């Protein structure tokens, strides 16, 4: 678009209206145009020499263009920072409204009042109204308001909400390459585990458990237990591709001698000990070392050892690439899996009546927004708190199962959905999804941005029966990748995690 009197400055097509609405000064005003035209007439009338006139004209238009560019950059920067603050939607910037957003007509600070959940009963109704207004301003923005059919598909494609599922059926990014690498990984990958004995005072933290792990963070304990008996282990450090530091974040959290407060100091001392006792850490600065953590606190385990923080491979469940403690190409995402005994249920003949299902506590602004918009809907069953009936009943009855960010981007709900053959819907911005190096998540899930919660039903209803069949069929195909087994089975969660580690090994061994 040409820039001139009354013309908007150039912005991406989808953002022009929003830019104009947020900042009307982004348009060059007629007054400025008249001012420049007047100066141009003065220059022309006062300059008889054509050569000098040409030079001054060039200078004039250069200055004009420079002014326009500066004008554009200033306002584009302001718009970008505003748009990004809304799009990121982290806890620091959003709790019922934008950071420090006040409602002057009610004298309520939404962030403070909503975070306190209206503890003061005398202000309870006012607070809830204010919180609701904040959410309205956030979630019913121009980007997420109802659009025409064509615009919705355009917006959906922009954020990956709509795919052409009929042409996006492959579960793996490259299945042939994956199979070749998987075979080579099984043949050649070697892991050296730093040795510890049962006499060690911290044996409960450093040794594998001798029971079947349970609970939300079982993935961490399962990995260490299964690895200890696998063919990947070597007793010869010189042939190792990677070195495993076997401390358990889960056990450390519950050990009264350490706890969450002492975890960083414990790991700092652990790194110091192995660097003084063995030569392997010092050769690479820990770049060929890794640890496993399923609790989000594990992501900050190396905070007191900067060399380790930037070099060590983290295998974590809380894999958010929005936080500084996680680097996707270096670190690896592991699924949070609630262990189940026996084979998954046969869901081929099920007739699913519910469009979508979610159940969980209210512990994030995203879940608050979901409740506000869909809490009373019949097609989307959004329940906050525990159900009186088992979750499995709803997971088997719903076509789509919602994974909604809580305190962290990860929960076991993604794997729960896959286990019961329910297509996962990912409502967790910045989530580096498990095994994303291998699996094509667009072939068996739907990823939705926070700000599209108001049009969530429309997004799901617009997926045709044929497209849904492809999504569900692929969901069942990937089930084997999201299960722990002891001993492990080919392509299960253990082998997939090992494959992620194999991808991150160094191609050159340091001696």
XYZ file of C-alpha atoms in Angstrom:
511
model
C 0.000 0.000 0.000
C 1.446 3.448 -0.865
C 2.179 5.733 2.041
C 0.806 9.246 1.781
C -1.821 11.662 3.002
C -4.469 9.754 4.864
C -2.994 6.334 4.039
C -2.228 3.933 6.885
C 1.317 2.801 7.388
C 2.070 -0.715 6.182
C 1.249 -3.530 8.595
C 0.331 -7.224 8.178
C -3.163 -7.593 6.809
C -4.644 -9.282 9.894
C -3.411 -6.596 12.249
C -4.320 -3.406 10.341
C -7.748 -2.995 11.864
C -6.475 -3.722 15.351
C -3.598 -1.282 14.946
C -5.949 1.394 13.718
C -8.384 0.765 16.530
C -5.729 0.767 19.239
C -3.831 3.782 17.947
C -5.515 6.193 15.583
C -2.330 8.244 15.330
C -0.878 5.523 13.126
C -2.477 7.382 10.208
C -0.792 10.474 8.817
C -3.139 13.367 9.537
C -4.365 15.798 6.867
C -2.710 18.621 8.831
C 0.730 17.035 8.426
C 0.028 16.444 4.729
C -0.977 20.077 4.161
C 2.107 21.217 6.021
C 4.386 19.186 3.740
C 2.549 20.303 0.589
C 2.860 23.930 1.628
C 6.617 23.541 2.182
C 6.906 21.825 -1.188
C 5.208 24.778 -2.960
C 7.549 27.232 -1.223
C 10.601 25.221 -2.323
C 9.426 25.031 -5.945
C 8.498 28.693 -6.194
C 11.753 29.901 -4.609
C 14.162 27.742 -6.631
C 14.671 28.705 -10.311
C 17.475 26.224 -11.048
C 16.181 22.844 -12.121
C 19.295 21.022 -10.847
C 19.094 22.638 -7.442
C 15.365 22.079 -7.402
C 15.861 18.376 -8.090
C 18.393 18.072 -5.296
C 16.172 19.840 -2.825
C 13.192 17.766 -3.883
C 15.173 14.587 -3.275
C 16.308 15.868 0.107
C 12.795 16.901 0.997
C 11.275 13.521 0.118
C 14.102 11.713 1.891
C 13.356 13.652 5.079
C 9.632 13.023 4.603
C 10.205 9.294 4.183
C 12.479 9.201 7.204
C 9.862 10.952 9.315
C 7.219 8.479 8.189
C 9.458 5.495 9.021
C 10.275 6.854 12.482
C 6.572 7.482 13.053
C 5.793 3.930 12.010
C 8.496 2.345 14.133
C 7.411 4.169 17.276
C 3.785 3.134 16.954
C 4.578 -0.355 15.695
C 6.740 -0.908 18.753
C 3.940 0.253 21.032
C 1.450 -1.996 19.272
C 3.786 -4.983 19.296
C 4.429 -4.737 23.029
C 0.704 -4.494 23.738
C -0.187 -7.350 21.446
C 2.551 -9.567 22.837
C 1.532 -8.882 26.424
C -1.957 -10.136 25.619
C -0.837 -13.069 23.482
C 1.650 -14.440 26.004
C -0.911 -14.664 28.787
C 1.437 -15.761 31.535
C 0.566 -15.593 35.222
C 2.745 -12.551 35.753
C 0.886 -10.460 33.205
C -2.638 -11.832 33.389
C -4.879 -12.686 36.308
C -8.345 -11.604 35.323
C -6.949 -8.679 33.330
C -3.816 -7.072 31.976
C -1.054 -6.395 34.450
C -2.045 -3.536 36.815
C -5.244 -2.883 34.873
C -7.674 -0.877 36.981
C -11.404 -0.327 36.685
C -11.703 3.237 37.843
C -15.471 3.198 37.989
C -15.286 0.442 40.621
C -11.885 1.314 42.126
C -10.842 -2.352 41.914
C -7.367 -3.544 40.995
C -8.273 -6.683 39.041
C -4.939 -8.353 39.398
C -4.896 -7.984 43.177
C -8.582 -8.622 43.774
C -8.886 -11.638 41.501
C -5.675 -13.168 42.749
C -6.963 -12.938 46.316
C -10.226 -14.492 45.046
C -12.275 -11.835 46.812
C -11.460 -12.876 50.343
C -13.172 -9.817 51.785
C -16.847 -10.644 51.682
C -17.895 -6.987 51.802
C -16.335 -6.470 48.362
C -17.152 -9.879 46.948
C -19.793 -8.908 44.373
C -17.902 -5.848 43.200
C -14.722 -7.890 42.842
C -16.372 -10.615 40.787
C -17.944 -8.026 38.493
C -14.582 -6.350 38.035
C -12.839 -9.637 37.363
C -15.477 -10.503 34.809
C -14.965 -7.180 33.075
C -11.220 -7.742 32.969
C -11.701 -11.138 31.378
C -14.111 -9.639 28.868
C -11.522 -7.106 27.775
C -8.871 -9.797 27.486
C -10.689 -12.631 25.824
C -13.255 -10.787 23.738
C -10.657 -8.841 21.823
C -10.941 -8.177 18.068
C -8.752 -11.210 17.412
C -11.067 -13.619 19.191
C -14.470 -12.148 18.391
C -16.812 -14.042 16.062
C -15.661 -13.758 12.476
C -16.908 -14.663 9.085
C -16.308 -18.182 7.846
C -13.430 -17.158 5.637
C -11.763 -15.056 8.305
C -12.045 -17.773 10.907
C -10.259 -20.265 8.717
C -7.596 -17.658 7.948
C -7.064 -16.917 11.634
C -7.134 -20.594 12.508
C -4.461 -21.437 10.000
C -2.319 -18.598 11.340
C -2.178 -20.199 14.776
C -2.459 -23.827 13.705
C -6.004 -24.160 14.973
C -7.349 -25.461 11.727
C -5.384 -27.802 9.572
C -6.311 -29.520 6.391
C -6.586 -32.753 8.308
C -7.436 -34.710 5.186
C -3.920 -33.922 3.919
C -2.206 -33.988 7.301
C -2.581 -37.630 8.235
C 0.991 -38.717 8.883
C 1.648 -39.385 12.560
C 5.430 -39.055 12.139
C 7.324 -36.211 10.550
C 9.375 -38.789 8.651
C 8.554 -42.377 9.546
C 11.294 -43.954 7.415
C 13.969 -41.773 8.959
C 12.574 -42.404 12.432
C 12.693 -46.179 11.925
C 16.276 -46.055 10.683
C 17.403 -43.868 13.564
C 15.430 -45.913 16.077
C 17.241 -49.092 14.997
C 20.610 -47.365 15.188
C 19.746 -45.886 18.587
C 18.907 -49.341 19.962
C 22.170 -50.707 18.616
C 24.639 -48.007 19.567
C 23.401 -45.633 22.279
C 25.267 -46.048 25.581
C 24.564 -44.308 28.886
C 26.885 -44.175 31.871
C 25.100 -43.692 35.206
C 27.149 -42.214 38.028
C 27.367 -45.039 40.577
C 25.925 -44.911 44.077
C 25.408 -47.576 46.711
C 22.666 -48.429 49.179
C 24.950 -47.212 51.968
C 24.874 -43.688 50.582
C 22.980 -41.408 53.009
C 20.992 -40.109 50.036
C 20.359 -43.498 48.454
C 16.607 -42.755 48.358
C 17.345 -39.835 46.033
C 20.106 -41.368 43.925
C 19.051 -44.998 43.407
C 16.101 -46.335 41.350
C 12.925 -47.138 43.277
C 12.070 -50.801 43.884
C 8.324 -50.366 43.457
C 5.893 -49.390 40.687
C 5.744 -45.576 40.712
C 2.370 -43.853 41.108
C 1.022 -40.333 40.952
C 1.461 -37.245 38.830
C 5.258 -37.367 38.685
C 5.694 -41.090 38.105
C 7.365 -40.527 34.723
C 10.562 -39.353 36.408
C 10.786 -42.431 38.651
C 9.741 -44.837 35.898
C 12.459 -43.595 33.577
C 15.234 -44.116 36.136
C 13.923 -47.521 37.153
C 13.584 -48.836 33.600
C 16.892 -47.319 32.438
C 18.831 -49.073 35.221
C 17.905 -52.488 33.803
C 18.131 -51.647 30.104
C 20.720 -52.558 27.469
C 21.617 -48.874 27.100
C 23.642 -48.921 30.323
C 27.417 -49.254 30.077
C 29.933 -49.704 32.868
C 32.675 -48.325 30.635
C 32.561 -44.507 30.633
C 34.856 -44.304 27.616
C 32.161 -45.762 25.349
C 29.328 -43.649 26.788
C 27.467 -41.182 24.594
C 25.768 -39.540 27.574
C 26.194 -39.414 31.350
C 23.165 -39.647 33.627
C 23.011 -37.797 36.938
C 20.476 -39.991 38.751
C 19.201 -37.650 41.458
C 15.425 -37.579 41.781
C 13.682 -34.219 42.031
C 10.498 -35.898 43.282
C 12.271 -37.648 46.151
C 14.333 -34.542 46.907
C 11.220 -32.418 47.349
C 9.845 -34.727 50.030
C 13.110 -35.378 51.854
C 13.068 -33.232 55.036
C 16.863 -32.900 54.838
C 16.595 -31.061 51.503
C 13.104 -29.973 50.433
C 12.436 -27.454 47.659
C 14.534 -24.798 49.413
C 17.682 -26.933 49.612
C 17.427 -28.585 46.208
C 19.668 -26.127 44.338
C 22.388 -26.382 46.968
C 22.221 -30.187 46.910
C 22.649 -30.276 43.134
C 25.442 -27.704 43.244
C 27.305 -29.957 45.665
C 26.515 -33.025 43.552
C 27.982 -31.424 40.420
C 31.050 -30.357 42.387
C 31.542 -33.910 43.680
C 31.371 -35.615 40.284
C 33.575 -32.947 38.697
C 36.231 -33.560 41.351
C 35.923 -37.358 41.392
C 35.537 -38.082 37.658
C 37.030 -36.421 34.555
C 33.895 -36.641 32.404
C 32.123 -33.456 33.475
C 35.177 -31.259 32.991
C 35.746 -32.429 29.402
C 32.538 -30.840 28.122
C 31.318 -28.617 30.939
C 28.406 -31.023 31.395
C 27.155 -30.805 27.806
C 26.981 -34.607 27.515
C 25.236 -34.983 30.892
C 21.509 -35.122 31.555
C 18.983 -35.406 34.354
C 15.250 -36.134 34.470
C 12.550 -34.158 36.310
C 8.782 -34.229 36.045
C 7.952 -31.620 38.666
C 8.263 -28.053 37.396
C 10.705 -27.149 40.162
C 13.249 -29.402 38.465
C 13.559 -26.916 35.622
C 15.432 -24.608 38.006
C 17.568 -27.326 39.572
C 20.791 -25.961 38.090
C 20.264 -22.311 38.998
C 23.315 -22.233 41.304
C 25.561 -23.906 38.716
C 25.499 -21.628 35.682
C 27.745 -23.865 33.585
C 25.330 -26.734 34.166
C 22.270 -24.587 33.581
C 23.366 -23.683 30.062
C 24.958 -27.006 29.100
C 23.201 -29.942 30.748
C 20.376 -31.680 28.875
C 17.139 -31.436 30.837
C 14.493 -34.112 30.279
C 11.447 -32.489 31.852
C 7.668 -32.636 31.841
C 7.283 -28.857 32.327
C 8.616 -28.029 28.883
C 7.638 -24.427 28.290
C 9.810 -22.561 25.822
C 8.482 -19.293 27.219
C 10.599 -19.605 30.384
C 14.347 -19.056 30.386
C 15.067 -22.360 32.115
C 14.139 -24.496 29.110
C 15.835 -24.600 25.686
C 13.970 -26.829 23.177
C 16.867 -27.783 20.898
C 19.045 -28.659 23.921
C 16.445 -29.985 26.362
C 13.770 -32.627 25.808
C 10.092 -32.843 26.695
C 8.826 -35.948 28.463
C 5.100 -36.714 28.861
C 3.485 -36.554 32.269
C 1.793 -39.945 32.528
C -0.486 -41.314 35.214
C 0.483 -45.020 35.237
C -2.268 -47.547 34.514
C -2.241 -51.291 34.665
C -3.387 -53.464 31.777
C -4.205 -52.659 28.180
C -6.014 -49.474 27.086
C -9.779 -49.802 26.551
C -11.188 -50.742 23.162
C -12.907 -47.572 21.965
C -13.571 -48.431 18.309
C -17.304 -48.980 18.758
C -17.964 -46.064 21.123
C -20.498 -43.403 20.150
C -19.250 -40.223 21.732
C -22.084 -37.802 22.529
C -20.263 -34.904 24.231
C -18.386 -32.409 22.072
C -15.665 -31.576 24.613
C -14.767 -32.223 28.242
C -12.588 -30.695 30.925
C -12.403 -31.184 34.693
C -9.867 -29.646 37.050
C -9.138 -27.007 39.665
C -9.140 -23.260 38.989
C -5.442 -22.466 39.205
C -4.771 -20.271 36.176
C -6.348 -17.355 34.259
C -6.861 -19.657 31.275
C -9.090 -21.980 33.286
C -10.955 -18.998 34.715
C -11.670 -17.839 31.169
C -12.792 -21.312 30.101
C -15.255 -21.443 32.992
C -16.531 -17.952 32.298
C -17.244 -18.661 28.640
C -18.272 -22.335 28.648
C -19.179 -23.103 32.273
C -22.899 -23.412 31.487
C -22.639 -24.862 28.000
C -24.180 -28.202 27.092
C -21.828 -29.135 24.245
C -18.613 -28.271 26.124
C -18.667 -29.796 29.602
C -16.266 -27.647 31.658
C -16.295 -28.794 35.277
C -14.079 -27.304 37.941
C -13.235 -29.558 40.837
C -13.577 -33.307 41.203
C -16.386 -35.162 39.480
C -18.661 -37.423 41.467
C -18.226 -40.061 38.780
C -14.859 -41.328 37.449
C -13.208 -39.087 34.866
C -12.964 -42.113 32.598
C -16.717 -41.965 31.956
C -16.444 -38.460 30.505
C -13.197 -39.189 28.665
C -14.912 -42.070 26.891
C -18.011 -40.022 26.109
C -16.338 -36.880 24.693
C -15.012 -36.374 21.182
C -12.434 -33.816 22.312
C -10.707 -33.618 25.690
C -9.303 -30.271 26.781
C -5.817 -29.908 28.165
C -5.919 -26.455 29.781
C -2.812 -24.890 31.276
C -2.781 -24.761 35.068
C 0.198 -23.619 37.109
C 2.372 -25.103 34.353
C 1.864 -25.910 30.675
C 1.864 -29.660 31.336
C -0.631 -31.969 33.012
C -1.449 -35.656 32.677
C -4.666 -34.743 30.817
C -3.009 -34.949 27.392
C -2.037 -38.570 27.958
C -5.365 -39.308 29.661
C -7.124 -38.169 26.502
C -4.878 -40.295 24.280
C -5.348 -43.337 26.534
C -9.153 -43.151 26.201
C -9.140 -42.369 22.487
C -10.314 -38.792 22.978
C -8.725 -36.241 20.625
C -6.593 -33.831 22.728
C -7.230 -30.101 22.497
C -4.148 -28.211 23.662
C -4.870 -24.915 25.444
C -1.344 -24.235 26.684
C 0.658 -21.570 24.881
C 4.419 -22.162 24.624
C 4.101 -25.881 25.419
C 6.920 -27.804 23.756
C 4.850 -30.950 23.270
C 6.370 -34.341 24.151
C 8.218 -36.132 21.357
C 7.553 -33.227 18.977
C 10.816 -34.066 17.194
C 9.196 -37.334 16.126
C 5.426 -36.975 16.214
C 3.313 -34.691 14.050
C 0.932 -33.372 16.711
C -1.279 -31.699 14.102
C -2.303 -35.165 12.909
C -3.891 -36.199 16.227
C -4.615 -33.044 18.233
C -6.023 -29.518 17.959
C -3.926 -26.634 19.285
C -5.880 -23.545 20.379
C -4.552 -20.171 21.500
C -5.791 -18.749 24.826
C -7.465 -15.821 23.109
C -9.587 -18.154 20.996
C -11.437 -19.605 23.978
C -14.589 -17.627 23.050
C -14.713 -19.366 19.646
C -13.623 -22.779 20.929
C -16.950 -24.444 20.192
C -16.937 -23.044 16.667
C -13.405 -24.317 16.105
C -14.323 -27.844 17.171
C -17.678 -27.950 15.399
C -16.087 -26.912 12.123
C -13.950 -30.056 12.092
C -15.824 -32.393 9.761
C -16.676 -36.004 10.542
C -14.003 -37.165 8.100
C -11.383 -34.926 9.672
C -12.369 -36.020 13.162
C -12.093 -39.681 12.152
C -8.534 -39.062 10.971
C -7.654 -37.269 14.191
C -9.063 -40.016 16.399
C -7.548 -42.808 14.340
C -4.154 -41.167 14.714
C -4.765 -40.647 18.425
C -5.118 -44.408 18.802
C -1.952 -44.941 16.735
C 0.175 -42.895 19.128
C -1.176 -44.494 22.321
C 1.763 -46.891 22.565
C 4.175 -43.948 22.755
C 2.553 -42.602 25.930
C 2.716 -45.655 28.197
C 5.316 -46.810 30.717
C 6.162 -50.490 30.863
C 8.558 -52.444 33.064
C 10.296 -54.074 31.311
C 9.927 -51.560 28.465
C 8.213 -52.319 25.171
C 9.314 -51.086 21.776
C 8.194 -47.523 21.019
C 6.764 -46.915 24.502
C 7.450 -43.762 26.545
C 10.844 -45.044 27.690
C 12.145 -45.786 24.196
C 10.747 -42.521 22.843
C 12.529 -40.588 25.590
C 15.734 -42.471 24.818
C 15.319 -41.520 21.175
C 15.031 -37.855 22.150
C 18.271 -38.215 24.087
C 19.905 -39.972 21.153
C 19.067 -36.985 18.957
C 20.822 -34.712 21.447
C 24.018 -36.723 21.840
C 27.246 -35.304 20.465
C 28.424 -36.741 17.158
C 32.012 -36.589 18.472
C 33.019 -38.394 21.655
C 35.478 -36.510 23.837
C 38.299 -38.611 25.330
